[in-house]
Tab-separated table of C-alpha atoms in Angstrom:
chain	number	residue	atom	x	y	z
A	1	MET	CA	69.556	-23.118	-22.474
A	2	ARG	CA	65.878	-23.601	-21.378
A	3	VAL	CA	63.697	-25.122	-24.056
A	4	LEU	CA	60.969	-22.962	-24.907
A	5	TYR	CA	59.157	-25.156	-27.792
A	6	GLU	CA	59.721	-28.823	-27.137
A	7	ARG	CA	57.409	-29.875	-30.536
A	8	CYS	CA	59.089	-27.135	-33.376
A	9	CYS	CA	60.332	-27.914	-36.839
A	10	GLY	CA	62.883	-26.546	-38.829
A	11	LEU	CA	62.253	-26.309	-42.517
A	12	ASP	CA	65.016	-25.083	-44.957
A	13	VAL	CA	63.252	-24.410	-48.649
A	14	HIS	CA	63.925	-24.408	-52.053
A	15	LYS	CA	62.360	-23.998	-55.332
A	16	GLN	CA	61.853	-28.023	-55.791
A	17	SER	CA	62.886	-29.377	-52.320
A	18	ILE	CA	61.733	-28.452	-48.898
A	19	THR	CA	63.777	-30.299	-45.944
A	20	ALA	CA	62.403	-30.423	-42.442
A	21	CYS	CA	63.534	-30.989	-38.952
A	22	ALA	CA	61.081	-31.996	-36.324
A	23	LEU	CA	62.295	-31.510	-32.878
A	24	THR	CA	60.532	-33.586	-30.144
A	25	PRO	CA	60.495	-35.288	-27.431
A	26	GLU	CA	60.845	-38.625	-28.630
A	27	GLY	CA	63.960	-37.020	-31.010
A	28	LYS	CA	64.805	-35.848	-33.698
A	29	GLU	CA	63.769	-37.072	-37.176
A	30	ILE	CA	64.709	-34.990	-40.805
A	31	ARG	CA	62.694	-35.900	-44.086
A	32	THR	CA	62.806	-34.279	-47.420
A	33	PHE	CA	59.453	-33.551	-49.246
A	34	GLY	CA	58.927	-31.609	-53.031
A	35	THR	CA	56.709	-28.428	-53.057
A	36	LEU	CA	53.893	-29.461	-55.105
A	37	THR	CA	50.101	-29.455	-53.828
A	38	ASP	CA	50.181	-32.583	-52.650
A	39	ASP	CA	53.835	-33.032	-51.460
A	40	LEU	CA	52.808	-29.712	-49.329
A	41	GLU	CA	50.092	-31.108	-47.918
A	42	GLU	CA	52.206	-34.728	-47.162
A	43	LEU	CA	54.515	-32.409	-45.069
A	44	VAL	CA	51.409	-30.643	-43.206
A	45	ASP	CA	50.599	-34.168	-41.856
A	46	TRP	CA	53.352	-35.079	-41.198
A	47	LEU	CA	53.743	-32.114	-39.122
A	48	LYS	CA	49.951	-32.626	-37.125
A	49	GLU	CA	51.265	-36.379	-36.750
A	50	LYS	CA	54.292	-34.976	-34.842
A	51	LYS	CA	51.988	-32.631	-33.447
A	52	VAL	CA	54.162	-29.829	-33.780
A	53	THR	CA	53.279	-26.306	-32.595
A	54	HIS	CA	55.847	-24.276	-34.640
A	55	VAL	CA	57.193	-23.945	-38.024
A	56	ALA	CA	59.810	-21.692	-38.899
A	57	MET	CA	61.568	-21.085	-42.202
A	58	GLU	CA	63.850	-18.872	-43.917
A	59	SER	CA	62.065	-16.182	-46.122
A	60	THR	CA	63.478	-17.258	-49.348
A	61	GLY	CA	62.274	-15.398	-52.202
A	62	VAL	CA	58.506	-17.209	-52.844
A	63	TYR	CA	59.022	-20.337	-52.419
A	64	TRP	CA	57.711	-20.292	-48.588
A	65	LYS	CA	55.027	-18.946	-49.753
A	66	PRO	CA	52.990	-22.073	-50.720
A	67	VAL	CA	54.070	-23.406	-47.880
A	68	TYR	CA	53.270	-20.690	-45.610
A	69	ASN	CA	49.017	-20.603	-47.538
A	70	LEU	CA	49.141	-23.979	-46.274
A	71	LEU	CA	50.326	-24.174	-43.246
A	72	GLU	CA	48.051	-20.881	-41.835
A	73	ALA	CA	45.021	-22.630	-42.033
A	74	GLU	CA	46.428	-25.061	-39.855
A	75	PRO	CA	46.627	-24.660	-35.594
A	76	ILE	CA	50.329	-24.631	-36.161
A	77	GLU	CA	52.210	-21.258	-35.147
A	78	VAL	CA	54.596	-20.593	-38.869
A	79	LEU	CA	57.351	-17.871	-38.208
A	80	VAL	CA	59.090	-16.459	-41.411
A	81	VAL	CA	62.539	-15.461	-40.393
A	82	ASN	CA	64.825	-12.722	-42.313
A	83	ALA	CA	67.322	-15.156	-43.346
A	84	GLN	CA	70.240	-12.762	-42.246
A	85	HIS	CA	69.227	-13.096	-37.986
A	86	ILE	CA	70.274	-16.992	-39.276
A	87	LYS	CA	73.452	-17.357	-40.461
A	88	ALA	CA	74.717	-21.114	-39.532
A	89	VAL	CA	78.101	-21.717	-38.582
A	90	PRO	CA	80.395	-21.570	-41.832
A	91	GLY	CA	81.477	-23.909	-42.895
A	92	ARG	CA	78.475	-26.452	-42.470
A	93	LYS	CA	76.347	-25.886	-44.706
A	94	THR	CA	74.158	-28.638	-45.625
A	95	ASP	CA	70.382	-28.439	-46.332
A	96	VAL	CA	70.171	-30.467	-43.626
A	97	LYS	CA	71.999	-28.541	-40.929
A	98	ASP	CA	70.645	-25.869	-42.059
A	99	ALA	CA	66.946	-27.065	-41.366
A	100	GLU	CA	68.767	-28.207	-37.765
A	101	TRP	CA	70.159	-25.079	-37.238
A	102	ILE	CA	66.478	-23.320	-37.890
A	103	ALA	CA	65.163	-25.986	-35.573
A	104	ASP	CA	67.485	-25.662	-32.463
A	105	LEU	CA	66.860	-21.562	-32.484
A	106	LEU	CA	63.391	-21.779	-32.519
A	107	ARG	CA	63.368	-24.868	-29.712
A	108	HIS	CA	65.239	-22.082	-27.756
A	109	GLY	CA	63.045	-19.108	-28.643
A	110	LEU	CA	65.696	-17.495	-30.579
A	111	LEU	CA	64.489	-16.816	-33.664
A	112	LYS	CA	61.580	-13.376	-33.808
A	113	GLY	CA	58.865	-14.012	-37.890
A	114	SER	CA	58.221	-11.129	-39.757
A	115	TYR	CA	55.480	-9.348	-40.339
A	116	ILE	CA	52.913	-11.057	-42.968
A	117	PRO	CA	50.245	-9.759	-42.785
A	118	HIS	CA	46.294	-11.500	-43.259
A	119	ARG	CA	45.152	-13.555	-47.077
A	120	ALA	CA	43.311	-10.994	-47.795
A	121	GLN	CA	45.600	-7.697	-47.365
A	122	ARG	CA	48.029	-9.930	-48.888
A	123	GLU	CA	45.634	-10.352	-51.660
A	124	LEU	CA	45.182	-6.499	-52.144
A	125	ARG	CA	48.707	-5.866	-51.731
A	126	GLU	CA	49.278	-8.427	-54.836
A	127	LEU	CA	46.264	-6.006	-56.863
A	128	VAL	CA	48.568	-3.219	-55.404
A	129	ARG	CA	51.652	-3.799	-56.929
A	130	TYR	CA	50.566	-5.201	-60.001
A	131	ARG	CA	48.681	-1.376	-60.902
A	132	ARG	CA	51.434	-0.100	-60.255
A	133	SER	CA	54.370	-2.241	-62.213
A	134	LEU	CA	51.073	-1.492	-64.933
A	135	ILE	CA	51.651	1.973	-64.045
A	136	GLU	CA	55.503	1.879	-64.446
A	137	GLU	CA	55.277	-0.068	-67.621
A	138	ARG	CA	52.541	2.252	-69.499
A	139	ALA	CA	54.856	5.607	-68.427
A	140	ARG	CA	57.946	3.195	-70.096
A	141	GLU	CA	55.697	3.050	-73.230
A	142	LEU	CA	54.850	7.098	-73.664
A	143	ASN	CA	58.967	7.268	-72.971
A	144	ARG	CA	59.043	5.138	-76.662
A	145	ILE	CA	55.957	7.018	-77.836
A	146	GLN	CA	57.877	10.584	-77.191
A	147	LYS	CA	61.175	8.590	-78.934
A	148	VAL	CA	59.588	7.806	-81.763
A	149	LEU	CA	57.564	11.245	-82.554
A	150	GLU	CA	61.092	12.644	-81.854
A	151	GLY	CA	62.708	10.531	-84.585
A	152	ALA	CA	60.140	11.603	-87.134
A	153	ASN	CA	60.757	15.341	-86.157
A	154	ILE	CA	56.915	15.730	-84.596
A	155	LYS	CA	57.222	17.686	-81.148
A	156	LEU	CA	54.740	16.853	-78.510
A	157	SER	CA	55.814	18.242	-74.629
A	158	ASP	CA	52.989	15.963	-73.313
A	159	ILE	CA	52.210	13.378	-75.538
A	160	ASN	CA	49.131	11.738	-71.949
A	161	GLY	CA	46.947	14.647	-72.899
A	162	MET	CA	43.727	14.446	-74.718
A	163	SER	CA	44.845	16.955	-77.471
A	164	ALA	CA	47.865	14.392	-77.765
A	165	ARG	CA	46.077	11.499	-77.878
A	166	LEU	CA	43.476	13.496	-81.565
A	167	ILE	CA	46.843	13.631	-83.159
A	168	ILE	CA	48.418	10.805	-82.218
A	169	ARG	CA	45.563	8.487	-83.442
A	170	ALA	CA	45.418	11.238	-87.020
A	171	LEU	CA	49.273	10.458	-87.447
A	172	ILE	CA	48.305	6.390	-86.945
A	173	GLU	CA	45.498	7.101	-89.636
A	174	GLY	CA	47.976	8.287	-92.401
A	175	LYS	CA	47.652	11.381	-91.536
A	176	ASP	CA	50.236	14.145	-91.927
A	177	ASP	CA	48.861	17.797	-92.708
A	178	PRO	CA	50.340	20.072	-90.286
A	179	ALA	CA	47.822	22.444	-90.887
A	180	ALA	CA	44.759	19.843	-89.963
A	181	LEU	CA	46.627	17.498	-87.170
A	182	ALA	CA	46.542	21.274	-85.182
A	183	GLN	CA	42.982	21.723	-85.014
A	184	LEU	CA	42.423	18.762	-83.318
A	185	ALA	CA	43.811	20.588	-80.674
A	186	LYS	CA	41.689	20.817	-77.221
A	187	GLY	CA	41.457	23.487	-74.159
A	188	ARG	CA	44.422	26.075	-73.680
A	189	LEU	CA	45.819	24.972	-76.780
A	190	LYS	CA	43.909	26.194	-79.004
A	191	GLN	CA	45.336	29.324	-78.649
A	192	LYS	CA	48.642	28.218	-79.698
A	193	THR	CA	47.371	26.464	-83.430
A	194	GLU	CA	50.649	28.582	-85.389
A	195	GLU	CA	52.927	27.204	-82.504
A	196	LEU	CA	51.432	23.743	-82.469
A	197	ARG	CA	51.099	23.219	-86.570
A	198	ARG	CA	55.098	23.879	-86.026
A	199	ALA	CA	55.595	21.799	-83.745
A	200	LEU	CA	53.212	19.107	-85.872
A	201	LYS	CA	55.398	19.295	-88.668
A	202	GLY	CA	57.832	16.728	-89.611
A	203	VAL	CA	58.649	13.816	-91.707
A	204	MET	CA	56.961	10.630	-90.343
A	205	GLY	CA	57.866	6.978	-92.813
A	206	PRO	CA	55.943	4.363	-93.157
A	207	HIS	CA	58.155	1.648	-90.136
A	208	GLN	CA	57.406	4.190	-87.723
A	209	ARG	CA	53.682	5.449	-88.178
A	210	MET	CA	53.491	1.097	-87.607
A	211	MET	CA	55.773	0.945	-84.438
A	212	LEU	CA	53.317	4.077	-83.060
A	213	ALA	CA	50.263	1.665	-83.815
A	214	GLU	CA	52.226	-0.795	-81.787
A	215	GLN	CA	53.274	1.178	-78.450
A	216	TRP	CA	49.466	3.228	-79.396
A	217	ARG	CA	47.493	-0.117	-78.788
A	218	HIS	CA	50.159	-1.053	-76.416
A	219	VAL	CA	49.024	2.095	-74.169
A	220	GLU	CA	45.392	0.663	-74.786
A	221	TYR	CA	45.169	-1.623	-72.754
A	222	LEU	CA	47.480	-0.681	-70.425
A	223	ASP	CA	45.005	1.765	-69.822
A	224	GLU	CA	42.248	-0.328	-69.575
A	225	ALA	CA	43.740	-3.054	-67.046
A	226	ILE	CA	44.583	-0.195	-65.008
A	227	ALA	CA	40.935	0.422	-64.981
A	228	ARG	CA	39.663	-2.854	-64.097
A	229	LEU	CA	42.525	-2.794	-61.289
A	230	ASP	CA	41.216	0.545	-60.084
A	231	GLN	CA	37.448	-0.877	-60.052
A	232	GLU	CA	38.748	-4.322	-57.887
A	233	ILE	CA	41.188	-2.233	-55.865
A	234	GLU	CA	37.745	-0.410	-54.712
A	235	GLU	CA	35.982	-2.797	-53.974
A	236	ARG	CA	38.620	-4.113	-52.123
A	237	THR	CA	39.068	-1.660	-50.212
A	238	SER	CA	35.691	-0.280	-48.778
A	239	PRO	CA	36.114	-1.525	-45.476
A	240	PHE	CA	39.262	1.207	-45.353
A	241	HIS	CA	37.028	3.834	-46.532
A	242	GLU	CA	37.566	6.188	-43.180
A	243	ALA	CA	41.678	5.361	-42.636
A	244	LEU	CA	41.708	6.005	-46.680
A	245	GLU	CA	39.861	9.529	-45.827
A	246	LEU	CA	42.246	9.624	-42.919
A	247	ILE	CA	45.500	9.892	-44.755
A	248	ASP	CA	44.517	11.679	-48.342
A	249	THR	CA	44.048	14.495	-45.594
A	250	ILE	CA	48.165	14.344	-45.358
A	251	PRO	CA	49.762	16.825	-48.392
A	252	GLY	CA	51.660	14.890	-50.819
A	253	VAL	CA	49.827	12.028	-50.684
A	254	GLY	CA	46.591	11.106	-52.745
A	255	ARG	CA	44.424	8.135	-53.225
A	256	GLN	CA	45.982	5.463	-55.127
A	257	SER	CA	49.091	6.481	-52.691
A	258	ALA	CA	46.737	5.991	-49.847
A	259	GLU	CA	45.939	2.682	-50.812
A	260	GLN	CA	49.075	1.528	-51.366
A	261	ILE	CA	50.243	2.525	-47.704
A	262	VAL	CA	47.478	0.713	-46.375
A	263	ALA	CA	47.325	-2.409	-48.732
A	264	GLU	CA	51.081	-2.767	-47.378
A	265	ILE	CA	50.786	-2.187	-43.571
A	266	GLY	CA	47.166	-2.026	-43.316
A	267	THR	CA	45.488	-0.060	-40.455
A	268	ASP	CA	46.175	-1.937	-37.445
A	269	MET	CA	49.301	-0.235	-36.003
A	270	SER	CA	49.579	-2.443	-32.652
A	271	ARG	CA	51.894	-4.665	-34.857
A	272	PHE	CA	54.467	-1.849	-34.365
A	273	PRO	CA	54.966	-0.840	-30.542
A	274	THR	CA	55.872	2.997	-32.310
A	275	ALA	CA	56.477	4.926	-35.182
A	276	ALA	CA	59.914	4.551	-35.583
A	277	HIS	CA	59.274	0.337	-35.630
A	278	LEU	CA	57.083	1.660	-38.613
A	279	ALA	CA	59.424	3.490	-40.062
A	280	SER	CA	62.787	0.840	-39.470
A	281	TRP	CA	59.976	-1.772	-40.887
A	282	ALA	CA	59.594	0.364	-44.102
A	283	GLY	CA	63.383	1.118	-44.862
A	284	MET	CA	62.578	4.558	-44.051
A	285	ALA	CA	64.999	4.808	-40.715
A	286	PRO	CA	69.028	5.764	-40.621
A	287	GLY	CA	71.248	2.453	-40.531
A	288	ASN	CA	73.922	2.589	-37.510
A	289	HIS	CA	77.136	1.751	-37.871
A	290	GLU	CA	79.289	2.790	-35.391
A	291	SER	CA	82.761	1.739	-34.414
A	292	ALA	CA	85.354	3.027	-32.277
A	293	GLY	CA	83.344	6.116	-31.480
A	294	LYS	CA	82.771	6.543	-34.883
A	295	ARG	CA	80.150	6.914	-37.242
A	296	LEU	CA	80.611	5.386	-40.287
A	297	SER	CA	77.849	4.871	-42.548
A	298	GLY	CA	74.285	6.445	-41.722
A	299	ARG	CA	72.549	4.334	-44.609
A	300	THR	CA	68.971	3.902	-44.266
A	301	ARG	CA	68.842	-0.302	-44.000
A	302	LYS	CA	66.849	-2.450	-46.692
A	303	GLY	CA	62.967	-2.358	-46.305
A	304	ASN	CA	59.674	-2.443	-48.031
A	305	LYS	CA	60.924	-1.456	-51.122
A	306	LYS	CA	57.244	-0.524	-52.346
A	307	LEU	CA	56.660	1.597	-49.450
A	308	ARG	CA	59.306	2.858	-49.414
A	309	SER	CA	59.070	4.029	-52.760
A	310	CYS	CA	55.902	5.516	-52.704
A	311	LEU	CA	56.320	7.228	-49.900
A	312	VAL	CA	59.646	9.324	-51.168
A	313	GLU	CA	56.983	10.000	-54.275
A	314	CYS	CA	54.326	11.275	-52.321
A	315	ALA	CA	57.413	13.423	-50.556
A	316	ARG	CA	58.152	15.063	-53.969
A	317	ALA	CA	54.498	15.643	-54.258
A	318	ALA	CA	54.491	17.756	-50.360
A	319	ALA	CA	57.932	19.713	-51.616
A	320	ARG	CA	55.677	21.434	-54.313
A	321	THR	CA	52.415	22.191	-51.834
A	322	LYS	CA	52.477	26.058	-50.346
A	323	ASN	CA	53.010	26.952	-46.973
A	324	THR	CA	53.155	23.457	-45.735
A	325	TYR	CA	54.996	21.968	-42.905
A	326	LEU	CA	56.411	18.839	-44.820
A	327	SER	CA	56.648	21.266	-48.039
A	328	ALA	CA	59.578	23.516	-45.386
A	329	LYS	CA	61.124	20.543	-43.861
A	330	TYR	CA	61.409	19.075	-47.324
A	331	HIS	CA	63.434	22.304	-48.223
A	332	ARG	CA	65.058	23.000	-45.249
A	333	ILE	CA	66.900	19.866	-45.694
A	334	ALA	CA	67.230	19.724	-49.481
A	335	LYS	CA	69.671	22.552	-48.751
A	336	ARG	CA	71.652	21.021	-46.561
A	337	ARG	CA	71.923	16.803	-47.707
A	338	GLY	CA	70.107	17.311	-50.895
A	339	ALA	CA	67.009	16.305	-52.800
A	340	ASN	CA	66.888	13.278	-52.242
A	341	ARG	CA	67.988	13.298	-48.057
A	342	ALA	CA	65.171	14.922	-48.252
A	343	SER	CA	62.866	13.533	-49.895
A	344	VAL	CA	63.513	9.836	-47.927
A	345	ALA	CA	63.652	12.459	-44.284
A	346	VAL	CA	59.533	13.788	-45.975
A	347	GLY	CA	58.708	10.165	-46.885
A	348	ARG	CA	59.567	9.143	-42.744
A	349	THR	CA	57.895	11.811	-41.235
A	350	ILE	CA	54.685	11.305	-43.814
A	351	LEU	CA	54.513	7.577	-42.660
A	352	GLU	CA	54.998	8.499	-38.670
A	353	MET	CA	52.182	11.122	-39.743
A	354	ILE	CA	50.219	8.293	-40.432
A	355	TYR	CA	50.938	5.704	-37.226
A	356	TYR	CA	50.010	8.415	-35.204
A	357	ILE	CA	46.552	8.672	-37.992
A	358	LEU	CA	45.233	5.669	-37.874
A	359	THR	CA	45.758	4.970	-33.852
A	360	ARG	CA	44.347	8.203	-33.435
A	361	LYS	CA	41.299	8.172	-35.804
A	362	GLU	CA	42.274	11.970	-36.596
A	363	PRO	CA	43.167	13.938	-39.394
A	364	TYR	CA	45.545	15.378	-40.868
A	365	ARG	CA	46.412	18.768	-38.742
A	366	GLU	CA	48.331	21.311	-40.818
A	367	LEU	CA	50.880	22.825	-38.898
A	368	GLY	CA	51.944	25.706	-41.006
A	369	ALA	CA	55.277	26.188	-43.225
A	370	ASP	CA	56.690	28.751	-40.211
A	371	TYR	CA	56.636	25.936	-37.491
A	372	TRP	CA	60.144	25.261	-37.339
A	373	ASP	CA	60.808	28.775	-36.661
A	374	ARG	CA	58.367	29.557	-34.152
A	375	GLN	CA	59.285	26.154	-32.358
A	376	ARG	CA	62.735	28.296	-32.554
A	377	GLU	CA	61.512	32.201	-32.437
A	378	ALA	CA	64.079	32.675	-29.109
A	379	ARG	CA	66.830	31.106	-31.042
A	380	ILE	CA	65.866	33.254	-33.932
A	381	VAL	CA	66.211	36.181	-32.613
A	382	ARG	CA	69.243	35.909	-30.359
A	383	GLN	CA	71.538	34.640	-33.988
A	384	THR	CA	69.534	37.781	-35.754
A	385	VAL	CA	71.032	39.746	-33.061
A	386	LYS	CA	74.247	39.205	-32.463
A	387	ARG	CA	74.753	39.136	-36.288
A	388	LEU	CA	73.137	43.198	-36.572
A	389	GLU	CA	75.464	43.668	-33.354
A	390	GLY	CA	78.594	42.320	-35.081
A	391	LEU	CA	78.160	44.552	-38.095
A	392	GLY	CA	78.243	47.683	-35.640
A	393	TYR	CA	75.080	48.140	-35.466
A	394	GLU	CA	72.947	48.812	-32.059
A	395	VAL	CA	69.942	46.941	-31.737
A	396	LYS	CA	66.834	47.938	-29.516
A	397	LEU	CA	64.120	44.918	-29.284
A	398	GLU	CA	60.578	45.658	-28.400
A	399	LYS	CA	58.276	42.982	-28.702
A	400	THR	CA	54.884	43.975	-31.048
A	401	SER	CA	51.482	43.096	-29.908
A	402	ALA	CA	50.936	41.083	-33.200
């Protein structure tokens, strides 16, 4: 096979060691390095001494990140490759053999690197993902509070509202008079004072009050941490203000979802040849498993889990909108294939919309809930006439001006 890169190196990366195999016109050399910063700097100096131009390594957990952080600052092209794409020959599995195999594949141009965003986007992605983790933890803590209240015979359906917050603080302070607690209600809940009084009549023990205090303190801490992250993310996404505003025009996609999507895929769509490539990278495309002419499985492939989760949430939110194309598509698919498949399908549609919105710099244009009916008008007319004739009716069609 033709050699494409005369000076290349394959890295077998582990938590505490890195095995490197450099292939140059002078020959092959294998060395082992540690994973501390001093060791990685020694690795970089060795690669520069060998005049290596291309380096490849597996995307092993998070262990590739320290190596990539140093190599991306050098005039060396770095490829982080999916481990499934470079499996070695069975029965020859050692660190040295792995490094040699990666270097040999790289030398002949048989490796394709994964998409690694630039440092600023990686930092934004970490912040957005951490905020999402805190929001999920906050939801879990609120569920624990709900469980404690149920154990104390207190019925509060929405414990995240202003009225519930005041009532929970009063319970923590030791107040247990249902009538006094009901007077803390705000807004429309004031109209249900009698029902609220009955719901707040319970038996709360000292241990439950202590648990409630600890849990509520944790919720307040998470609220403050999320607010700080919101401010930092807002500052970092200010260069993408126009893109965020365009994405926010899609039904079901809110500001936070738009920030997460931009953090995951960026705003430059040129790295993805088509919208279908972007959907496949995100894990929103159907699987391709066929043998002997039979389609065996249509499960979606593995992809960006965080992005996939965000898109499914947006799809479920879009399904609750009124008279929109996305809502109509969700319900049309859900009738035949179920809610989960419909969510994935609508999530992919949203991602493809984002691709074209960012490419063309145009806002979302609503197609309407009757879009599919308009597209299939002739077929609908034909099927309807056939069904009526089957029931014994004589049908004469006349198109009105409306």
